[in-house]
Coordinates of C-alpha atoms in Angstrom, one line a residue:
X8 CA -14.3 -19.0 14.0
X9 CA -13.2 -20.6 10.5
X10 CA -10.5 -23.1 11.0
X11 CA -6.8 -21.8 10.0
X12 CA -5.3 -23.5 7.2
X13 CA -2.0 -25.3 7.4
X14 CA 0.7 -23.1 6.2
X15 CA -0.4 -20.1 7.0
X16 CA 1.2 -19.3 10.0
X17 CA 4.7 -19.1 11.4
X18 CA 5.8 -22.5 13.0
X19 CA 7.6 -20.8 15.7
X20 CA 6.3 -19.3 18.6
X21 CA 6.6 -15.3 18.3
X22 CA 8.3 -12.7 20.6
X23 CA 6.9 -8.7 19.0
X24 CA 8.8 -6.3 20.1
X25 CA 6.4 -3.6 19.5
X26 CA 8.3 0.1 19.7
X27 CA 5.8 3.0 19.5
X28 CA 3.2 1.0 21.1
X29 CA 1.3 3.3 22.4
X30 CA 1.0 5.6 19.0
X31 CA -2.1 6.0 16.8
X32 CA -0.8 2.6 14.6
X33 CA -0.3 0.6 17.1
X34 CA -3.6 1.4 19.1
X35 CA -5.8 1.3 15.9
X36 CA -3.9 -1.3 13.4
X37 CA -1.1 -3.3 15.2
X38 CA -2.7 -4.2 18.6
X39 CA -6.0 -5.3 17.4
X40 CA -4.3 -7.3 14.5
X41 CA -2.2 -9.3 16.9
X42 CA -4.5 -10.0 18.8
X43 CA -6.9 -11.1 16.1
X44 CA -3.8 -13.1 14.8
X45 CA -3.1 -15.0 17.7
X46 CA -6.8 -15.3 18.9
X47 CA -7.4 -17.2 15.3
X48 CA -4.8 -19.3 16.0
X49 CA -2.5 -17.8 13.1
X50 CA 0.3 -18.0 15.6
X51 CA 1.3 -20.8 17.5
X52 CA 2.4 -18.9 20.0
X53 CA 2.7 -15.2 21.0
X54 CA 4.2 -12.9 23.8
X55 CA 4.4 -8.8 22.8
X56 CA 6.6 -6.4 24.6
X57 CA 5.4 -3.2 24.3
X58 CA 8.4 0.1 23.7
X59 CA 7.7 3.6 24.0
X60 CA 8.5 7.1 26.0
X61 CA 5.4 6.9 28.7
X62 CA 6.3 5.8 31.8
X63 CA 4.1 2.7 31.8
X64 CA 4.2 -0.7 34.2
X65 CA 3.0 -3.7 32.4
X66 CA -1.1 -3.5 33.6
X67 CA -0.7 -0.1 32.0
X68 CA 0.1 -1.6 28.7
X69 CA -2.1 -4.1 29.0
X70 CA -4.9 -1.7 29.6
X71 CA -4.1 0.7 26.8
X72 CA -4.2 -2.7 24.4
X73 CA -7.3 -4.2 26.0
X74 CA -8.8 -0.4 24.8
X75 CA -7.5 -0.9 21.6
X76 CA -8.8 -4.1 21.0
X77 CA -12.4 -3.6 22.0
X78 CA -12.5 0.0 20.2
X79 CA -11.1 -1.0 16.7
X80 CA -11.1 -4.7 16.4
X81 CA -13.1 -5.2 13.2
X82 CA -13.4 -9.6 14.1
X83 CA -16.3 -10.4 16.0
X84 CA -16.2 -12.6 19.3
X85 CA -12.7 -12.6 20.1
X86 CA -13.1 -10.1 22.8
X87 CA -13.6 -13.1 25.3
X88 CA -9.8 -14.3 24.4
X89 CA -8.9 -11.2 26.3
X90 CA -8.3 -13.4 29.2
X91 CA -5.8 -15.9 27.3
X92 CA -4.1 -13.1 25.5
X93 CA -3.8 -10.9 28.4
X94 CA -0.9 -12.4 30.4
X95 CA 2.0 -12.3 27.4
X96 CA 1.8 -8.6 27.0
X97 CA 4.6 -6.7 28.7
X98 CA 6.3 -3.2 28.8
X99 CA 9.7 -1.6 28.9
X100 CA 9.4 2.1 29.2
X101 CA 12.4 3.4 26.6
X102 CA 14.3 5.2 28.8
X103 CA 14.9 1.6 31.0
X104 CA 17.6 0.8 28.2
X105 CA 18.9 -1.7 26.5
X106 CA 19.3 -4.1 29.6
X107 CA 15.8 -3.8 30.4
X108 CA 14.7 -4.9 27.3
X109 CA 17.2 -7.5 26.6
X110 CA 15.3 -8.9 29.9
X111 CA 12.0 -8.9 29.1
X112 CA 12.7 -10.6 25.8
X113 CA 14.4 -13.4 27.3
X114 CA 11.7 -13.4 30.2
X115 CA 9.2 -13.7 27.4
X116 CA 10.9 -16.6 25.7
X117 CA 11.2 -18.8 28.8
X118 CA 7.6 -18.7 28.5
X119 CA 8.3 -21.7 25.3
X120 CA 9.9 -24.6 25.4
X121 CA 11.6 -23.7 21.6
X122 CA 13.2 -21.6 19.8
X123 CA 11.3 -18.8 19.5
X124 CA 11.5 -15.7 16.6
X125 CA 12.0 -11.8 17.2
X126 CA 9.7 -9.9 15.4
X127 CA 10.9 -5.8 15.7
X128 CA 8.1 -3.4 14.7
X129 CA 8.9 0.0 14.5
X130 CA 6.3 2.2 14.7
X131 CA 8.0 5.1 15.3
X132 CA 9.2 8.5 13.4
X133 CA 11.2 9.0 10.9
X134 CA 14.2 10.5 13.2
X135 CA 13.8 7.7 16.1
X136 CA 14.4 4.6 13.7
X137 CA 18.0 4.2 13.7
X138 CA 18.5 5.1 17.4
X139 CA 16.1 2.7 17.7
X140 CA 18.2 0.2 15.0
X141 CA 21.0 1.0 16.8
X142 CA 18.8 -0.2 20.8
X143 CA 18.2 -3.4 19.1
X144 CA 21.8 -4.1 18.8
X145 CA 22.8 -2.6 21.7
X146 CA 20.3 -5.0 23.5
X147 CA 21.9 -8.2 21.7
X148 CA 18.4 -9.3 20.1
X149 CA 19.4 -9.3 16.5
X150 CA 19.6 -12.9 16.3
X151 CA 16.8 -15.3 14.9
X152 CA 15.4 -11.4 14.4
X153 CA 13.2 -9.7 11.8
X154 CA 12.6 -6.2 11.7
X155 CA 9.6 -4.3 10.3
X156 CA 9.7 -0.4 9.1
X157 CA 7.5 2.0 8.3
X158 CA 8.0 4.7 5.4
X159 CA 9.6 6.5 4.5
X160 CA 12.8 4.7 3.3
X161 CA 14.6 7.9 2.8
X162 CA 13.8 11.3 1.3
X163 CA 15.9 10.9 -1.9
X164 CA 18.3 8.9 -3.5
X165 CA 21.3 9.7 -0.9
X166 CA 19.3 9.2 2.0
X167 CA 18.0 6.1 1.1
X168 CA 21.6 4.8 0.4
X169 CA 22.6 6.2 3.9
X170 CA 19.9 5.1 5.6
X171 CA 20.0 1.6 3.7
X172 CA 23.9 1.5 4.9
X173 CA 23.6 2.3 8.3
X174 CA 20.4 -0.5 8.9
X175 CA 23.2 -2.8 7.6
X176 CA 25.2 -2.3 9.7
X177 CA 22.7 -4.0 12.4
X178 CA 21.0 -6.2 10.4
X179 CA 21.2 -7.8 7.2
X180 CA 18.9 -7.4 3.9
X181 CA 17.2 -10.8 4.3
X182 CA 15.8 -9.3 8.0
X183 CA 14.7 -6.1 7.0
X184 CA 10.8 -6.0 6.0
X185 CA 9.9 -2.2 4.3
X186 CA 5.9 -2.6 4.9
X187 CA 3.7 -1.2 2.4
X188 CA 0.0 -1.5 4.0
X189 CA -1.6 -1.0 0.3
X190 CA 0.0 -4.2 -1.0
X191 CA -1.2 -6.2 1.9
X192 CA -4.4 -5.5 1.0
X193 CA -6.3 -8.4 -1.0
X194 CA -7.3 -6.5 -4.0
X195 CA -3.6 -5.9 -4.5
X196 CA -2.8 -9.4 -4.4
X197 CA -5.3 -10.4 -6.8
X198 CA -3.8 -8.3 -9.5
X199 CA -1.4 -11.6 -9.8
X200 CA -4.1 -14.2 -9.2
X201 CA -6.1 -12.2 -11.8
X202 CA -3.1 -12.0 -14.4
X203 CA -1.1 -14.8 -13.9
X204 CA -4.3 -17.9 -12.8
X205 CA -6.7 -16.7 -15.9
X206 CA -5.8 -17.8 -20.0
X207 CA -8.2 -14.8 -20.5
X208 CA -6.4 -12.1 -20.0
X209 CA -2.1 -12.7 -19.4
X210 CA -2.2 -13.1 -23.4
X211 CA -3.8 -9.1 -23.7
X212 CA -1.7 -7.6 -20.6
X213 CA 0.5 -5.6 -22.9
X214 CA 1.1 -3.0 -25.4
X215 CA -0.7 -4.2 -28.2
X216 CA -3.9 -4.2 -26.2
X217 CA -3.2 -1.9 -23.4
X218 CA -3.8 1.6 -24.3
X219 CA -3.0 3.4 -20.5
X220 CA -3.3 2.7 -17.1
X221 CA -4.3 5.1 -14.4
X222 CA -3.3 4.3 -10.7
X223 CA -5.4 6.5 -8.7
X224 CA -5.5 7.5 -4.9
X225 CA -7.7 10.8 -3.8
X226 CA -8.2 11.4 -0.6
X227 CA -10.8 13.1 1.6
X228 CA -8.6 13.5 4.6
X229 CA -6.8 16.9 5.6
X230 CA -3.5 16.1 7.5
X231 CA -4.7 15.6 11.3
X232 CA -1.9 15.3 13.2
X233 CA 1.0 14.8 10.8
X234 CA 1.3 18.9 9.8
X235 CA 5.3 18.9 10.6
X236 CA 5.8 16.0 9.3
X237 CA 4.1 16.2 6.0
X238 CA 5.0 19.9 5.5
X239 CA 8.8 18.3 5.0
X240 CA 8.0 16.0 2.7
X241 CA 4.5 16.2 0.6
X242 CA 2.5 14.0 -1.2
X243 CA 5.2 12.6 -3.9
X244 CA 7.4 11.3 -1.3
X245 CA 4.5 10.4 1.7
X246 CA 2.5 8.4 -1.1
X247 CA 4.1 7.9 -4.6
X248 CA 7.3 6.0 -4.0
X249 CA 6.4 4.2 -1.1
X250 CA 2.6 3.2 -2.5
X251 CA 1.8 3.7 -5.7
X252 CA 5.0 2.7 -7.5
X253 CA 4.9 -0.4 -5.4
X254 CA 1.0 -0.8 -6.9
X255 CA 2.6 0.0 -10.5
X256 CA 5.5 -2.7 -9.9
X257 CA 2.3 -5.5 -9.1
X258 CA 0.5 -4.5 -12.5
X259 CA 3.5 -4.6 -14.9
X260 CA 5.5 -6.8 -13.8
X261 CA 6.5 -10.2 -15.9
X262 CA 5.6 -13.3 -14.8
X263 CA 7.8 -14.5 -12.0
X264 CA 9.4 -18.2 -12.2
X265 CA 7.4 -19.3 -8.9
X266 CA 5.0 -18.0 -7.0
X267 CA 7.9 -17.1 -4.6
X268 CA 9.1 -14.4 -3.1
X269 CA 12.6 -13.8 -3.9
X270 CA 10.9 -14.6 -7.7
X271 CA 8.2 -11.9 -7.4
X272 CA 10.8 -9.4 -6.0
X273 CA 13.2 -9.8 -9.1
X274 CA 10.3 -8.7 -11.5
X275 CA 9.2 -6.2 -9.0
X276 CA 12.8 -4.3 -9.3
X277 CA 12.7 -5.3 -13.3
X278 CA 9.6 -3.0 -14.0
X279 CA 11.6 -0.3 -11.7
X280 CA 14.9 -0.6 -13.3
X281 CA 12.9 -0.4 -16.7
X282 CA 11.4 2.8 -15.1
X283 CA 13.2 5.9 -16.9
X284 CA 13.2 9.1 -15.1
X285 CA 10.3 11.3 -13.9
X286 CA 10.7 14.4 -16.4
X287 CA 9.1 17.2 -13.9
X288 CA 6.9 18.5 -17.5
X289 CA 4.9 15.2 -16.5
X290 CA 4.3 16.0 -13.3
X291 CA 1.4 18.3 -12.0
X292 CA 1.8 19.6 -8.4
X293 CA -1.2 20.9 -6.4
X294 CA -1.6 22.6 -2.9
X295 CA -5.4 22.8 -1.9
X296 CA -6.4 26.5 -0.8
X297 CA -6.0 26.9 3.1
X298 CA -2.5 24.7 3.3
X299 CA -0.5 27.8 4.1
X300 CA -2.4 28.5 7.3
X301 CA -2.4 25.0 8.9
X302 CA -0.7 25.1 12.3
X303 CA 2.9 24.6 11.8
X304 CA 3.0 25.4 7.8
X305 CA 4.9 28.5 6.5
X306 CA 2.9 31.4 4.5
X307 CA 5.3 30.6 1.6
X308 CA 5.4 26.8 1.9
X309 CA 5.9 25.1 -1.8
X310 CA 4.7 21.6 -0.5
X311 CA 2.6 19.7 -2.6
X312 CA -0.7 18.0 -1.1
X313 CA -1.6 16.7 -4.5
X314 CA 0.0 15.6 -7.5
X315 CA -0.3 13.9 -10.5
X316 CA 2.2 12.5 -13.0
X317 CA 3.4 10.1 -16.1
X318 CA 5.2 7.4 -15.8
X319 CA 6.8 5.1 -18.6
X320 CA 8.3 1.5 -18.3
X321 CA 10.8 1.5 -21.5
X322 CA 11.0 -2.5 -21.8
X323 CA 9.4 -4.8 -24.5
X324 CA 5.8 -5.2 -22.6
X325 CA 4.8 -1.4 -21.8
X326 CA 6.6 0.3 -24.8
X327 CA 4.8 3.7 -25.8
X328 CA 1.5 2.8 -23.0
X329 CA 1.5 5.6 -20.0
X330 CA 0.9 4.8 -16.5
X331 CA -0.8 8.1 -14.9
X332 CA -0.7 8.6 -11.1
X333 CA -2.7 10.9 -9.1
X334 CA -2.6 11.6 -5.4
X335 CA -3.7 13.9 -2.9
X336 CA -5.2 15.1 0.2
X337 CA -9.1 17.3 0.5
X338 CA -10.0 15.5 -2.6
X339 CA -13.5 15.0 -3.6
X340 CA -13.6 11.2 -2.8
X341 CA -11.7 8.7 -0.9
X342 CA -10.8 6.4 -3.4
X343 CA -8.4 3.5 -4.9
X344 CA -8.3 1.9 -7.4
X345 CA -6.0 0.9 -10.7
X346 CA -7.9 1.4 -14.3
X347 CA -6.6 -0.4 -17.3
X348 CA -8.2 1.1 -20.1
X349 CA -7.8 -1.0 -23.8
X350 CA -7.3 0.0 -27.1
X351 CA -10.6 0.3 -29.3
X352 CA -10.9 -1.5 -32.5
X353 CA -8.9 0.1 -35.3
X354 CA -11.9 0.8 -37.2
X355 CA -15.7 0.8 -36.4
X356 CA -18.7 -0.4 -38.6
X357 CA -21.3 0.6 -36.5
X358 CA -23.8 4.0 -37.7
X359 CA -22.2 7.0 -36.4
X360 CA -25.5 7.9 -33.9
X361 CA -24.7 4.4 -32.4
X362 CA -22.9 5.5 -29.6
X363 CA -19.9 3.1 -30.0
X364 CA -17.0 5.2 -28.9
X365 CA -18.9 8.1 -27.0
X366 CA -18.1 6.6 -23.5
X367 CA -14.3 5.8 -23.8
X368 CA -12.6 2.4 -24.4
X369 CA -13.1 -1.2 -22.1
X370 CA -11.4 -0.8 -18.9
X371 CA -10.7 -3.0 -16.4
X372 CA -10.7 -1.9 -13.0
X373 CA -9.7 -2.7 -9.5
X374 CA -10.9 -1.0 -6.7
X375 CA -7.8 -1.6 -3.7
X376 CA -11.2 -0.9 -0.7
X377 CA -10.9 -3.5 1.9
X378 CA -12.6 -5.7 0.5
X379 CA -12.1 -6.7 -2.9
X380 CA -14.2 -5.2 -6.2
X381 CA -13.4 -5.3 -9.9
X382 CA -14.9 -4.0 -12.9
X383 CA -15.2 -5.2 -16.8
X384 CA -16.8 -2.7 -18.7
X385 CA -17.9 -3.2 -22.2
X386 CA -20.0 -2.3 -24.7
X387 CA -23.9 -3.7 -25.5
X388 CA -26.6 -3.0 -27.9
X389 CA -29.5 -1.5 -26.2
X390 CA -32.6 -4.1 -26.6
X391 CA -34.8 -2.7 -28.9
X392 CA -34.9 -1.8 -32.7
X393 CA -31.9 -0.4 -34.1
X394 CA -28.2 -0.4 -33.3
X395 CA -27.9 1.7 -30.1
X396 CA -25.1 0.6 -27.7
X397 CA -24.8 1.6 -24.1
X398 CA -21.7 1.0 -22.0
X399 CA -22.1 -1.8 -19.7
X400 CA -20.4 -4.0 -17.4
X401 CA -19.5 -7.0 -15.1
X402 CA -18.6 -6.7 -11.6
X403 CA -16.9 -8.8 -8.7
X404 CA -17.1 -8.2 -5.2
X405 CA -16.1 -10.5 -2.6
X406 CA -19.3 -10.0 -0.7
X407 CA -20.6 -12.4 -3.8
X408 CA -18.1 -14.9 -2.3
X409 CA -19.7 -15.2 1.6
X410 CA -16.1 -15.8 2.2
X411 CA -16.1 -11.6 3.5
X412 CA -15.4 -12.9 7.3
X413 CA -12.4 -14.3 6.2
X414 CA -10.4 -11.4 4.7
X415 CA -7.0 -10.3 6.9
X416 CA -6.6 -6.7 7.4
X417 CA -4.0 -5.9 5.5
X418 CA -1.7 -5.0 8.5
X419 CA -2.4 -8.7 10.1
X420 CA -1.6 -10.0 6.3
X421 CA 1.7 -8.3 6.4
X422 CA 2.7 -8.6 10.1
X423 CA 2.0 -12.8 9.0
X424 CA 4.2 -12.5 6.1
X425 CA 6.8 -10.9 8.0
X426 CA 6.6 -14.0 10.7
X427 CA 6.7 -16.2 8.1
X428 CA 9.8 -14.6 6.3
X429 CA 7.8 -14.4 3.0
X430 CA 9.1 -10.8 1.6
X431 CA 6.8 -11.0 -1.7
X432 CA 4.8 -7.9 -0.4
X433 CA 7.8 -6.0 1.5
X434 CA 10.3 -3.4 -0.5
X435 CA 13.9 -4.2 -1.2
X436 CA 16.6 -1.9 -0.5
X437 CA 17.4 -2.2 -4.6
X438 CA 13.9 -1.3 -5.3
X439 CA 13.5 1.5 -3.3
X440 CA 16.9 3.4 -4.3
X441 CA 16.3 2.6 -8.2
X442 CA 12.8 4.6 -7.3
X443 CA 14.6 7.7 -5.7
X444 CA 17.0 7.8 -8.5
X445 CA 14.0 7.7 -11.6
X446 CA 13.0 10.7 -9.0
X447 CA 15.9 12.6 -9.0
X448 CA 14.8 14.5 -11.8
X449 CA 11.3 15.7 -10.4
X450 CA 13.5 16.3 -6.9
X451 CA 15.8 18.8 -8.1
X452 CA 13.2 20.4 -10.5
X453 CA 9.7 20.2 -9.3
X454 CA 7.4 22.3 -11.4
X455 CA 5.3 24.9 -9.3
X456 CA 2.3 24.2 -7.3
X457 CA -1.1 25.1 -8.6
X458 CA -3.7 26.3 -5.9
X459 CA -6.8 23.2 -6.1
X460 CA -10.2 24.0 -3.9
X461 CA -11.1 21.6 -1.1
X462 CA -13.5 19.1 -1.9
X463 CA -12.4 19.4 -5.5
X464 CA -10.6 16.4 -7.7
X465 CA -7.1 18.8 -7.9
X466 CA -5.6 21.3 -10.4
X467 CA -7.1 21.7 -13.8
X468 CA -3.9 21.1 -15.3
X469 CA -4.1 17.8 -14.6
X470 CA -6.7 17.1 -17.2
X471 CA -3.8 18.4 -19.8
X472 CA -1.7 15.5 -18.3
X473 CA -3.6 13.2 -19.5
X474 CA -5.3 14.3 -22.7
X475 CA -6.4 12.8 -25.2
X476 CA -7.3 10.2 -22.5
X477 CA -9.7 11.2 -19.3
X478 CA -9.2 10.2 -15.3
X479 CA -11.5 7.3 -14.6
X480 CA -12.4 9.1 -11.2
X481 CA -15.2 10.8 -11.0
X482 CA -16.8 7.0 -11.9
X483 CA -19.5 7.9 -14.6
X484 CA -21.5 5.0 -13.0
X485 CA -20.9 3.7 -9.7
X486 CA -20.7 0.4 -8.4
X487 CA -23.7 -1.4 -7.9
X488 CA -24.9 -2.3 -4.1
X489 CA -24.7 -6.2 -3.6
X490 CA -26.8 -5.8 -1.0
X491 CA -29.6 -4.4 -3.5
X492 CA -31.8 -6.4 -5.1
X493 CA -32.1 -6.5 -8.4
X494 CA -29.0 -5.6 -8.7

């Protein structure tokens, strides 16, 4: 196992108070990933305290996570830590109270000599978070605590205040870590290495270079098990706000003044309070045939499972250049990836059967997969006589690297983070409130939903969105296998 570097880690020992622990996220993601983290020695110490409604004793627990572990744990040989990790994982069924959980906490931190820090996750619905906020407090472990929370962060802009108000009335801003699993990803984070480490291409990121930029997230998946749920909210609120703005705020931002993150967060919530407001006749709103007769859906539901939409930054960088956003569920591919697409040359002195122009400008992509790819696609004369040019490219994977092994899922990067008290990944309570109210508009006047066939990229209307330009997705050329040779 490669050594951890200095830094990286927390320097206190850890106490996770994991609520929900027995849900789908914390059986697939949250387990394995503390485990991994403290099997690597990320953490210098760790004890995890499991919350949820079954009526579990501690070996329960401990089983359900040992099953977690072997099933979805993507790092190879740490199985055998089993034995080391085993003993610091406890349980407190919910309905024991605050007392009882108050005492396994402090039974868990007589297990280090130091101070230790809380880490809250709460992995839990929508309508159990600020009961489960209000537990916390009740129990007396707000102190040297940090508390993580999954979306959403309110349903529009007067939730998100209320909700926003009443989590401070528990715990202050500076505790409270919004987690956003796309931008723990390490594609996402090399949008900033990329911009901000390379002379190359920081002088062209702008608007007289930059001619649009497509952020785009299809999905294959239907809605498994989150009908109810989604049926109440649909995709612009389950992906838009709480993903693909975030993405958006990483690719326009200005440089920060440090690579730190109350620095990166400033010019995070600059690009969002530059944002002006979603006009619904940008927005195209898609349901795929069959929605209406999901289990728990009504015959006449308006929910959107896809949409796609312009956005525009009005500040001195991205004046007149659209960022386009598409979403959706039953999509042809599972994809993810952000598209910068450049302006051609003004004027073109190539013969008009040279094929300059027939393919589209340059762009620049990233795909946001696990692990990281990017494209540079240009164009090349064709060997040969003649003045034929084909559209080519350069391409990055980190398989080129060897360094694969060493990649953190991104719910292990963000769970670190969150340890450490770095927020430059997490969502501020500013920045999520200035995205409800750009939204407000789209909220109070969504345009109708158009029907889109499974398996299909969405509603034809969304190539009128976007026109003159064209979605990057379906990828005209794929990416080439590493594996290949030749290649």
């Amino acid at each position: 196992m490669a050594k951890v570097p200095l830094g990286v880690g927390p320097r206190r020992p850890q106490i996770v108070v994991l609520f929900g622990a027995t849900g789908d996220l914390a059986r697939r993601k949250l387990l394995p990933g503390l485990f991994h983290l403290s099997a690597a020695g990320f953490i210098p110490g760790c004890r995890i305290i499991g919350v949820s409604l079954d009526d579990l004793d501690a070996e329960g627990f401990r089983q359900i996570a040992r099953a977690s572990v072997e099933e979805f744990s993507t790092h190879e040989g740490e199985p055998d830590a089993w034995a080391e990790f085993a003993p610091g994982v406890d349980y407190v069924p919910l309905g024991a109270g605050a007392k009882a959980l108050a005492a396994a906490v402090e039974r868990a931190e007589r297990a280090f000599a130091g101070d230790c820090q809380r880490l809250h996750y709460l992995s839990v619905p929508p309508s159990a978070a600020l009961s489960t906020v209000r537990l916390l407090g009740e129990a007396g472990l707000v102190e040297r605590a940090r508390i993580i929370m999954e979306k959403p962060f309110g349903t529009d802009l007067a939730s998100a205040r209320s909700l926003n108000a009443q989590l401070h009335e528990v715990f202050n801003e500076e505790q409270i870590f919004r987690i956003d699993h796309f931008l723990g990803k390490e594609p996402a984070q090399n949008i900033l290495a990329f911009r901000f480490a390379n002379g190359l291409f920081e002088p062209i990121w702008n608007r007289n270079f930059i001619e649009h930029v497509q952020i785009d997230v299809p999905e294959t998946l239907g809605l498994e098990k989150r009908t109810m749920f989604y049926d109440s909210i649909g995709a612009f609120r389950d992906m838009v706000v709480t993903h693909l703005f975030q993405i958006l705020g990483f690719v326009a931002m200005e440089p920060p003044t440090a690579l730190e993150p109350d620095a990166i967060s400033e010019e995070k919530n600059k690009v969002f309070r530059s944002m002006l407001p979603i006009r619904p006749s940008d927005v195209v709103r898609g349901q795929f045939n069959g929605y209406r007769e999901e289990e728990g859906v009504s015959p006449e539901s308006d929910t959107e499972t896809f949409i796609a939409l312009k956005c525009t930054i009005d500040n001195w960088r991205w004046a007149g250049v659209p960022f386009y956003l598409r979403t959706g569920k039953r999509l042809a591919e599972g994809k993810r990836i952000i598209s910068i697409a450049f302006r051609e040359p003004p004027k073109s002195m190539f013969p008009l059967d040279s094929g300059v122009g027939a393919q589209g400008p340059d762009h620049l992509t990233f795909d946001l997969a696990d692990v990281s790819k990017m494209s540079l696609s240009f164009y090349g004369k064709r060997p040969g006589p003649g003045m034929r040019l084909d559209k080519l490219s350069l391409q990055f994977a980190m398989h080129d690297t060897g360094l694969v092994g060493e990649v953190l899922e991104a719910y292990e990067r963000l769970i670190l983070d969150a340890m450490r008290g770095d927020r430059t990944l997490f969502t501020s309570a500013e920045g999520i409130e200035r995205l409800w109210e750009v939204s407000t508009p789209l909220l109070e006047t969504p345009p109708p939903v158009r029907l889109y066939a499974p398996g299909s990229w969405g509603p034809n209307s969304m190539h009128q969105l976007i026109a003159p330009h064209a979605w990057r997705l379906p990828f005209e050329r794929g990416w080439r296998d590493p594996n290949r040779a030749g290649s």
